[in-house]
XYZ file of N, CA, C and O in Angstrom:
684
model
N 219.883 219.815 129.972
C 219.642 219.479 131.386
C 218.291 218.311 132.474
O 217.229 219.099 131.857
N 217.924 217.386 133.153
C 217.324 216.777 133.351
C 216.928 217.754 134.724
O 217.209 217.529 136.158
N 215.173 217.638 134.878
C 214.748 218.578 135.781
C 214.003 216.989 136.463
O 213.759 216.107 136.494
N 214.842 216.844 137.998
C 214.645 216.391 139.166
C 213.048 216.316 139.590
O 212.456 217.343 139.932
N 212.606 214.773 139.095
C 210.949 215.266 140.090
C 211.057 214.211 141.409
O 211.261 213.035 141.628
N 210.313 215.489 141.413
C 210.276 214.733 143.579
C 208.896 214.203 143.760
O 207.247 214.905 143.276
N 208.390 212.865 144.456
C 207.139 212.030 144.496
C 206.179 213.240 145.902
O 206.176 211.884 146.706
N 206.310 214.089 145.393
C 205.534 214.047 146.087
C 203.260 213.909 147.005
O 202.834 213.071 145.591
N 203.649 213.090 147.804
C 202.188 212.598 148.260
C 202.137 210.654 147.554
O 201.609 209.617 148.068
N 203.650 210.376 147.319
C 203.387 208.833 146.669
C 204.703 207.820 147.407
O 205.293 208.498 148.060
N 203.642 207.202 147.545
C 204.180 206.617 148.970
C 204.206 205.339 148.589
O 205.291 204.122 149.554
N 204.096 204.663 146.713
C 205.212 203.768 146.582
C 206.217 202.907 146.114
O 206.722 204.257 145.131
N 207.500 202.731 146.378
C 208.235 202.502 145.766
C 208.624 202.030 145.074
O 209.356 203.177 144.151
N 207.822 200.657 144.688
C 207.547 200.500 143.074
C 207.083 202.070 141.996
O 208.092 202.006 141.150
N 206.194 202.566 142.504
C 206.003 203.764 142.069
C 206.678 204.688 141.548
O 207.697 205.443 140.274
N 207.648 205.695 142.883
C 208.498 206.164 142.577
C 209.544 205.416 141.468
O 209.564 206.467 140.863
N 210.105 204.311 141.926
C 211.192 204.159 140.593
C 211.024 203.352 139.491
O 211.752 203.633 138.330
N 209.659 203.515 139.014
C 209.853 203.283 137.832
C 209.312 204.911 137.202
O 209.348 204.466 135.961
N 209.349 205.326 138.113
C 208.315 207.109 137.071
C 209.315 207.814 137.995
O 209.493 208.896 136.875
N 210.634 207.037 137.408
C 212.381 207.784 137.747
C 211.788 208.759 138.908
O 213.405 210.191 138.640
N 211.248 209.039 139.813
C 211.364 209.964 140.615
C 212.339 209.476 142.032
O 213.220 209.209 141.061
N 213.129 210.596 142.571
C 214.012 211.479 143.454
C 213.667 210.042 144.437
O 212.360 210.299 144.727
N 214.659 209.615 144.599
C 215.262 208.492 145.815
C 216.096 208.732 146.696
O 217.207 208.137 146.094
N 216.503 208.705 147.656
C 217.374 209.135 148.839
C 217.084 207.550 149.293
O 216.140 207.158 150.169
N 218.000 207.179 148.892
C 218.326 205.137 149.120
C 218.604 205.269 150.147
O 219.815 205.231 151.157
N 217.969 204.981 151.553
C 217.809 203.851 152.657
C 218.096 202.679 152.625
O 218.138 202.135 153.752
N 218.477 202.077 152.190
C 218.156 200.057 151.612
C 219.222 199.569 152.676
O 218.803 198.585 153.021
N 220.768 200.265 152.728
C 221.379 199.788 153.702
C 220.918 199.960 154.660
O 220.481 198.203 155.493
N 219.758 200.931 155.417
C 219.681 200.758 156.374
C 217.950 199.870 156.854
O 218.243 198.395 157.380
N 217.843 199.435 155.461
C 216.646 198.766 154.821
C 217.063 197.283 154.962
O 216.283 195.901 155.617
N 218.415 197.112 154.538
C 218.588 195.775 155.116
C 219.573 195.459 155.879
O 218.951 193.841 156.658
N 219.533 196.199 156.572
C 220.039 196.498 158.165
C 218.852 194.951 158.595
O 219.025 194.564 159.631
N 217.645 195.962 158.973
C 216.513 195.603 159.691
C 215.883 194.673 159.000
O 217.147 193.436 160.068
N 216.432 193.527 157.589
C 215.546 192.743 157.472
C 216.929 191.357 157.174
O 216.001 189.901 157.656
N 218.095 191.923 157.975
C 219.139 190.500 158.047
C 219.357 190.015 159.586
O 219.581 189.177 159.246
N 219.470 191.395 160.353
C 219.508 191.049 161.452
C 218.918 190.570 162.561
O 218.528 190.292 163.537
N 217.419 191.991 162.214
C 215.765 191.515 163.045
C 214.932 190.699 162.810
O 215.434 190.153 161.666
N 213.718 190.465 163.757
C 212.699 189.563 163.850
C 211.521 190.893 162.758
O 210.628 190.684 162.200
N 211.618 191.607 164.688
C 210.063 192.079 164.373
C 210.148 194.134 164.606
O 211.233 193.478 165.294
N 210.240 194.420 164.124
C 209.634 196.625 164.422
C 208.396 196.549 164.721
O 207.741 196.468 163.366
N 209.316 197.588 165.362
C 207.662 198.691 165.634
C 208.585 200.337 165.071
O 209.239 200.780 165.985
N 208.160 200.560 164.035
C 208.157 202.145 164.083
C 207.457 203.317 164.505
O 206.184 203.453 163.784
N 207.890 203.436 165.158
C 206.583 205.036 166.114
C 207.405 206.167 165.614
O 208.611 206.200 165.785
N 207.407 207.637 164.149
C 207.590 207.459 164.078
C 206.425 209.296 163.741
O 205.223 208.664 163.960
N 206.499 210.192 164.112
C 205.693 211.108 163.095
C 204.840 211.279 161.795
O 205.860 210.117 161.013
N 204.316 211.586 161.638
C 203.306 211.778 160.036
C 204.550 212.175 159.375
O 205.227 213.045 159.076
N 204.480 211.458 157.509
C 204.655 211.718 156.946
C 206.076 211.799 157.142
O 206.924 212.336 156.354
N 207.146 210.555 157.781
C 208.288 210.922 158.234
C 208.560 208.908 157.322
O 209.462 208.438 156.897
N 208.034 208.592 156.265
C 208.244 207.789 154.761
C 207.923 206.522 156.177
O 208.888 205.470 155.150
N 207.106 205.925 156.679
C 206.935 204.860 157.214
C 205.869 203.999 155.965
O 206.412 202.660 155.656
N 205.450 204.266 155.562
C 204.694 203.820 153.935
C 205.212 203.734 153.293
O 204.993 202.274 152.307
N 206.107 204.641 152.523
C 207.145 204.743 151.829
C 208.224 202.997 152.037
O 208.592 201.960 151.399
N 208.369 202.893 153.861
C 209.733 201.929 154.108
C 208.854 200.385 153.454
O 209.175 200.065 153.205
N 207.693 200.754 154.232
C 206.420 199.443 154.285
C 206.927 198.378 153.326
O 206.355 197.866 152.337
N 206.077 199.766 151.455
C 206.151 199.262 151.064
C 207.445 199.288 149.724
O 207.265 198.292 148.490
N 208.563 199.604 150.394
C 209.995 199.511 149.176
C 210.663 197.116 150.679
O 210.680 196.505 150.204
N 210.505 197.336 152.068
C 210.113 196.069 151.969
C 209.430 195.139 151.280
O 209.599 194.595 151.213
N 207.886 195.712 151.155
C 207.239 195.295 150.443
C 207.972 194.043 149.229
O 207.966 193.091 148.189
N 208.284 195.083 148.380
C 209.013 195.282 146.802
C 210.283 194.406 147.040
O 210.976 193.202 146.680
N 211.046 193.919 148.265
C 212.093 193.703 148.613
C 211.309 192.014 148.562
O 212.845 191.242 148.050
N 211.059 191.538 149.549
C 210.462 190.452 149.917
C 209.731 189.587 148.171
O 209.586 188.825 148.869
N 209.253 190.754 148.099
C 208.250 190.228 146.871
C 209.579 189.277 145.301
O 208.724 189.613 144.243
N 210.736 189.241 145.236
C 212.109 189.663 144.886
C 211.894 190.524 143.773
O 212.623 189.710 142.471
N 211.737 191.411 143.752
C 211.218 192.609 142.407
C 212.927 193.693 142.054
O 212.962 194.268 142.537
N 213.684 192.955 142.361
C 215.642 193.040 142.651
C 215.242 193.685 140.653
O 216.302 195.550 141.486
N 215.015 194.335 140.675
C 214.087 195.303 139.021
C 214.592 196.344 139.912
O 214.985 197.726 139.056
N 213.601 196.635 140.751
C 212.950 197.922 140.933
C 215.134 198.429 142.109
O 214.565 199.691 142.353
N 215.653 197.981 141.833
C 216.496 198.752 143.139
C 217.341 198.249 142.438
O 218.638 198.567 142.980
N 217.718 198.093 140.944
C 219.071 199.144 140.793
C 219.788 199.808 140.473
O 219.129 201.216 141.235
N 221.292 199.940 141.443
C 221.512 201.676 141.671
C 222.307 201.741 142.957
O 223.141 202.581 143.191
N 221.252 201.530 143.370
C 220.857 201.412 144.919
C 221.748 199.876 145.960
O 222.141 199.546 145.771
N 222.123 200.818 147.218
C 222.670 199.963 147.806
C 222.624 198.814 147.742
O 223.640 197.378 147.680
N 220.807 198.542 147.646
C 221.295 196.212 147.754
C 220.791 196.211 147.082
O 221.198 194.343 146.936
N 220.837 196.394 145.591
C 221.824 196.315 143.987
C 222.568 195.192 144.691
O 223.230 193.838 143.634
N 223.341 195.015 145.627
C 225.155 194.825 145.811
C 224.857 193.877 146.379
O 226.497 193.456 147.016
N 224.081 193.420 147.447
C 224.531 192.435 148.395
C 223.998 190.715 148.144
O 223.121 190.934 147.211
N 224.748 190.598 148.518
C 224.154 188.340 148.233
C 222.666 188.263 149.388
O 222.524 188.892 149.997
N 221.613 188.083 148.436
C 220.178 188.173 148.214
C 219.132 187.689 147.462
O 219.891 187.402 146.530
N 218.868 186.481 148.035
C 218.560 185.447 147.386
C 217.025 185.509 146.543
O 217.081 185.265 145.576
N 216.689 186.934 146.395
C 215.187 187.025 145.828
C 214.325 186.871 145.470
O 213.546 186.433 144.616
N 214.062 185.712 146.322
C 213.001 185.364 146.123
C 211.320 185.831 146.448
O 212.098 186.457 147.346
N 210.125 185.564 146.306
C 209.275 186.303 146.372
C 208.861 184.866 147.922
O 207.939 184.330 147.548
N 208.517 185.868 148.954
C 207.934 185.414 150.746
C 206.533 186.039 150.347
O 205.929 186.755 149.489
N 205.901 184.560 150.946
C 204.907 185.190 151.365
C 204.219 187.080 152.169
O 205.863 186.552 153.433
N 203.541 186.562 151.508
C 203.162 189.099 152.132
C 202.149 188.966 152.589
O 201.162 188.957 151.293
N 201.649 189.459 154.118
C 200.671 189.698 154.251
C 200.477 191.504 155.526
O 201.179 191.872 155.610
N 200.092 192.144 153.981
C 200.258 193.346 153.992
C 199.381 194.222 154.518
O 197.543 193.811 153.659
N 198.806 194.168 155.517
C 197.342 194.368 156.407
C 197.262 196.492 156.281
O 198.549 197.202 156.642
N 197.048 197.096 155.871
C 197.099 198.648 155.463
C 195.354 199.425 156.405
O 194.386 199.034 155.919
N 195.755 199.572 157.583
C 194.293 200.237 158.390
C 193.489 201.817 157.346
O 193.508 202.263 158.291
N 194.385 202.834 156.176
C 194.432 203.361 156.719
C 193.118 203.670 155.716
O 192.646 204.620 155.132
N 192.638 202.103 154.760
C 191.169 202.954 153.484
C 189.824 202.728 153.971
O 189.481 202.870 153.814
N 190.016 202.969 155.537
C 187.925 202.685 155.373
C 188.238 204.238 157.122
O 188.931 204.201 157.571
N 187.199 204.404 156.699
C 185.890 205.267 158.527
C 186.159 204.274 159.592
O 186.022 203.365 159.102
N 186.927 204.120 160.877
C 186.300 203.087 161.873
C 184.844 203.912 162.630
O 185.668 204.546 163.789
N 184.617 204.381 162.322
C 182.818 204.852 162.836
C 182.258 204.059 164.038
O 181.529 203.816 165.911
N 183.370 202.016 164.352
C 181.999 201.164 165.265
C 182.632 200.080 164.333
O 183.547 199.716 163.895
N 182.375 199.247 165.458
C 183.686 197.844 165.690
C 183.479 197.288 164.814
O 183.946 196.225 164.707
N 182.845 196.682 164.151
C 181.619 196.318 162.880
C 182.936 196.664 161.806
O 183.674 195.971 160.915
N 183.063 198.560 162.089
C 184.190 198.483 160.792
C 185.414 198.051 161.079
O 185.954 197.269 159.386
N 186.222 197.694 162.021
C 187.470 197.010 162.347
C 186.716 195.947 162.268
O 187.799 195.356 161.859
N 185.977 195.150 162.569
C 186.553 193.610 162.081
C 185.726 193.561 160.352
O 185.884 192.575 159.724
N 185.258 194.367 159.635
C 185.162 193.953 158.879
C 186.125 194.859 157.740
O 186.746 193.561 157.197
N 187.282 195.467 158.452
C 188.380 195.685 157.623
C 190.132 194.184 157.485
O 189.951 193.737 156.976
N 189.385 194.291 158.905
C 190.564 192.839 159.751
C 189.615 191.412 158.542
O 190.927 190.721 158.107
N 188.555 191.358 158.163
C 187.699 190.068 157.430
C 188.475 190.280 156.603
O 188.868 188.940 154.841
N 188.466 191.873 156.030
C 188.672 191.647 154.643
C 190.331 191.245 154.073
O 190.783 190.433 153.033
N 191.293 191.659 154.933
C 192.175 191.621 154.398
C 192.477 189.494 154.765
O 193.064 188.985 154.315
N 192.096 188.844 155.753
C 191.826 187.766 156.220
C 191.183 187.306 155.299
O 192.058 186.305 153.893
N 190.442 187.509 153.792
C 189.787 186.682 152.969
C 190.856 186.140 152.045
O 190.528 185.493 151.328
N 191.274 187.479 151.806
C 192.047 187.789 150.856
C 193.146 186.968 151.126
O 193.066 185.901 149.986
N 194.201 186.671 152.414
C 194.781 186.146 152.653
C 194.520 183.879 152.033
O 194.815 182.631 152.284
N 193.020 184.186 152.593
C 192.974 182.518 153.287
C 192.703 181.835 151.728
O 192.688 180.855 151.073
N 192.349 182.842 150.340
C 191.862 182.618 149.486
C 193.021 182.005 148.868
O 193.404 180.810 147.906
N 193.969 182.736 148.734
C 195.526 182.107 148.838
C 196.601 180.909 148.758
O 196.244 180.148 148.743
N 196.168 180.421 150.547
C 196.889 179.526 151.177
C 195.984 178.776 151.933
O 196.699 177.802 152.522
N 194.794 179.166 151.639
C 193.381 178.097 153.152
C 192.504 178.749 153.647
O 193.450 179.311 154.480
N 190.889 178.439 153.531
C 190.320 178.561 154.587
C 190.149 178.341 155.340
O 188.670 177.571 156.003
N 190.899 176.378 156.160
C 189.690 176.081 156.710
C 189.986 176.787 157.860
O 188.770 176.182 158.402
N 190.454 177.454 158.229
C 189.589 177.909 159.978
C 188.731 179.414 160.060
O 188.452 180.473 160.278
N 188.221 179.581 158.740
C 187.378 180.989 158.140
C 186.311 181.752 159.096
O 185.466 181.715 159.105
N 185.547 180.381 160.340
C 184.562 180.152 161.215
C 185.209 180.653 162.330
O 184.195 180.231 162.898
N 186.456 180.617 162.687
C 186.882 181.210 164.294
C 187.121 182.080 164.462
O 187.043 183.105 162.997
N 187.704 182.615 165.405
C 187.984 183.092 165.598
C 189.212 184.319 165.075
O 189.861 183.486 164.724
N 189.149 185.219 164.683
C 190.159 186.370 163.905
C 191.550 185.621 164.105
O 192.003 185.486 162.809
N 191.305 185.653 165.543
C 192.880 186.098 165.399
C 193.608 184.648 166.167
O 195.056 184.319 165.035
N 192.942 183.114 166.198
C 192.757 181.616 165.272
C 193.141 182.012 163.612
O 193.785 180.829 162.915
N 192.112 182.832 163.137
C 192.195 182.650 161.389
C 193.519 183.265 160.945
O 194.601 182.394 160.338
N 194.184 184.352 161.897
C 195.076 184.991 161.599
C 196.285 183.751 161.324
O 197.016 183.378 160.372
N 197.474 183.287 162.642
C 197.200 182.545 162.866
C 197.719 181.605 161.574
O 198.625 181.017 161.057
N 196.181 180.645 161.845
C 196.481 179.529 160.993
C 196.847 179.822 158.823
O 196.863 179.336 159.051
N 196.033 181.252 159.166
C 197.018 181.151 156.720
C 198.313 181.722 156.822
O 198.710 181.278 156.639
N 199.167 181.933 158.347
C 200.436 182.389 158.435
C 201.005 181.260 158.670
O 201.601 180.874 157.747
N 200.200 180.033 159.689
C 201.503 178.786 159.216
C 201.052 178.156 158.033
O 202.513 177.781 157.293
N 199.463 177.883 157.332
C 199.969 177.202 156.209
C 200.542 178.578 154.356
O 200.947 177.345 153.453
N 200.754 179.964 155.167
C 201.466 180.481 154.311
C 203.059 179.858 154.303
O 203.760 180.101 153.220
N 203.480 179.696 155.055
C 204.871 178.642 155.755
C 204.954 177.513 154.627
O 205.962 176.621 154.327
N 203.625 176.837 155.228
C 204.017 175.529 154.701
C 203.530 174.950 152.906
O 204.421 174.256 153.010
N 202.828 176.075 152.499
C 202.782 176.184 151.603
C 203.613 176.514 150.443
O 204.540 176.444 149.312
N 205.005 178.341 150.771
C 206.215 178.182 150.199
C 207.330 177.343 151.365
O 208.257 177.685 149.717
N 207.145 177.071 151.840
C 208.734 176.563 153.118
C 209.458 178.001 153.266
O 210.653 178.306 153.543
N 208.991 178.925 153.327
C 209.634 181.188 153.200
C 209.079 181.500 154.821
O 207.959 181.010 154.637
N 210.028 181.620 155.205
C 209.444 182.670 156.570
C 207.823 184.033 155.472
O 207.930 184.174 154.376
N 207.511 183.913 156.510
C 206.407 185.203 156.440
C 206.310 186.272 156.797
O 207.442 186.450 157.666
N 206.581 187.355 155.796
C 206.399 188.727 156.636
C 205.097 189.673 156.647
O 204.393 189.804 155.919
N 205.050 190.843 158.013
C 204.255 190.740 158.209
C 203.874 192.554 158.315
O 204.945 192.521 159.264
N 203.294 192.751 156.940
C 203.709 194.436 157.422
C 201.896 195.037 157.711
O 201.192 194.941 156.879
N 202.372 195.952 159.108
C 201.060 196.960 159.673
C 201.500 197.900 159.438
O 202.063 198.398 160.059
N 200.721 198.431 158.143
C 200.078 199.965 158.601
C 199.419 200.889 158.355
O 198.408 200.535 158.591
N 199.492 201.977 159.829
C 198.293 202.906 160.312
C 197.802 202.077 161.398
O 197.128 202.471 161.028
N 198.810 201.158 161.564
C 197.634 200.405 163.098
C 197.145 201.108 163.450
O 196.327 200.769 164.623
N 197.425 202.562 164.393
C 196.708 202.811 164.897
C 196.176 204.215 164.518
O 194.289 205.083 165.414
N 195.199 203.783 163.865
C 193.842 204.621 162.736
C 192.434 204.984 162.864
O 192.221 205.517 163.971
N 192.463 203.167 163.120
C 191.146 203.331 164.272
C 190.472 203.997 165.897
O 190.318 204.583 166.010
N 192.341 203.431 166.078
C 192.351 204.562 167.703
C 191.987 205.653 167.087
O 191.856 206.383 167.953
N 193.376 206.274 166.522
C 192.408 207.807 166.432
C 191.392 208.573 165.576
O 190.745 209.967 166.179
N 191.215 207.631 165.312
C 189.959 207.983 164.493
C 188.855 207.760 165.944
O 187.455 208.926 165.636
N 188.488 207.170 166.760
C 187.985 206.762 168.095
C 189.006 207.355 168.776
O 188.586 207.270 170.010
N 188.962 208.951 169.355
C 189.938 208.979 170.273
C 189.068 210.018 171.472
O 189.070 209.725 173.351
N 187.565 210.132 171.044
C 186.573 210.215 172.520
C 186.115 209.057 172.703
O 184.889 209.225 173.571
N 185.822 208.304 172.105
C 184.617 207.147 172.634
C 186.025 206.010 172.815
O 186.229 205.260 172.113
N 185.824 206.266 174.806
C 186.626 204.886 175.541
C 185.805 204.238 175.653
O 187.167 202.867 175.123
N 185.392 203.606 174.992
C 184.129 202.288 175.198
C 184.644 200.924 173.264
O 185.414 199.982 173.601
N 184.432 202.522 172.409
C 185.565 201.795 170.823
C 186.534 201.560 171.155
O 187.152 200.457 170.416
N 187.385 202.478 172.269
C 188.964 202.449 171.668
C 189.345 200.665 172.478
O 190.082 200.145 172.816
N 188.224 200.720 174.093
C 188.469 199.826 174.922
C 188.343 197.989 173.783
O 189.536 197.054 173.998
N 187.532 197.991 173.076
C 186.937 197.116 172.230
C 187.954 197.273 170.650
O 188.621 195.417 170.457
N 188.619 198.132 170.493
C 189.665 197.882 169.719
C 191.193 197.282 170.103
O 191.133 196.487 168.965
N 191.022 197.837 171.204
C 192.079 197.434 171.678
C 192.211 195.826 171.732
O 193.409 194.837 172.052
N 190.735 195.026 172.275
C 190.715 193.541 172.304
C 190.656 193.091 171.557
O 191.214 191.216 171.756
N 191.157 193.445 170.066
C 191.070 192.881 169.446
C 192.226 192.135 168.602
O 193.437 192.746 168.847
């Protein structure tokens, strides 16, 4: 008799699938999202599976078909190409001041610019982001997948600091 392993604290789809952990197949819903929709904002309570869903979507758009064996999505018609993905996870640091958010956004932008082109590296953050999305599309010919996780962390960490929250909202 095989013991079921539960992925307590694991939010990475590939790690769950490669590690033989239990996984509740929600890929039918994910496929409906990616094939019928364009933009989604997922607002659910903490520990509700948002990060795991983003990781699953990332693996899907990375073309990692082997991870989906035996799941619903393994049986649908899909190109399994590797799309350009920009995954912005704001969970990786403490946001004590305006510079900390700017530093985190720059860290992500620099990585994407290294991959797709940094002609706008001296411009404002929003211009750089738009430019790198356009360059990724031009380079690959594929639509760009943008995933944002823990978008609210800078605001939650500064809940009592109204000036800093205003500055973060303007980013």
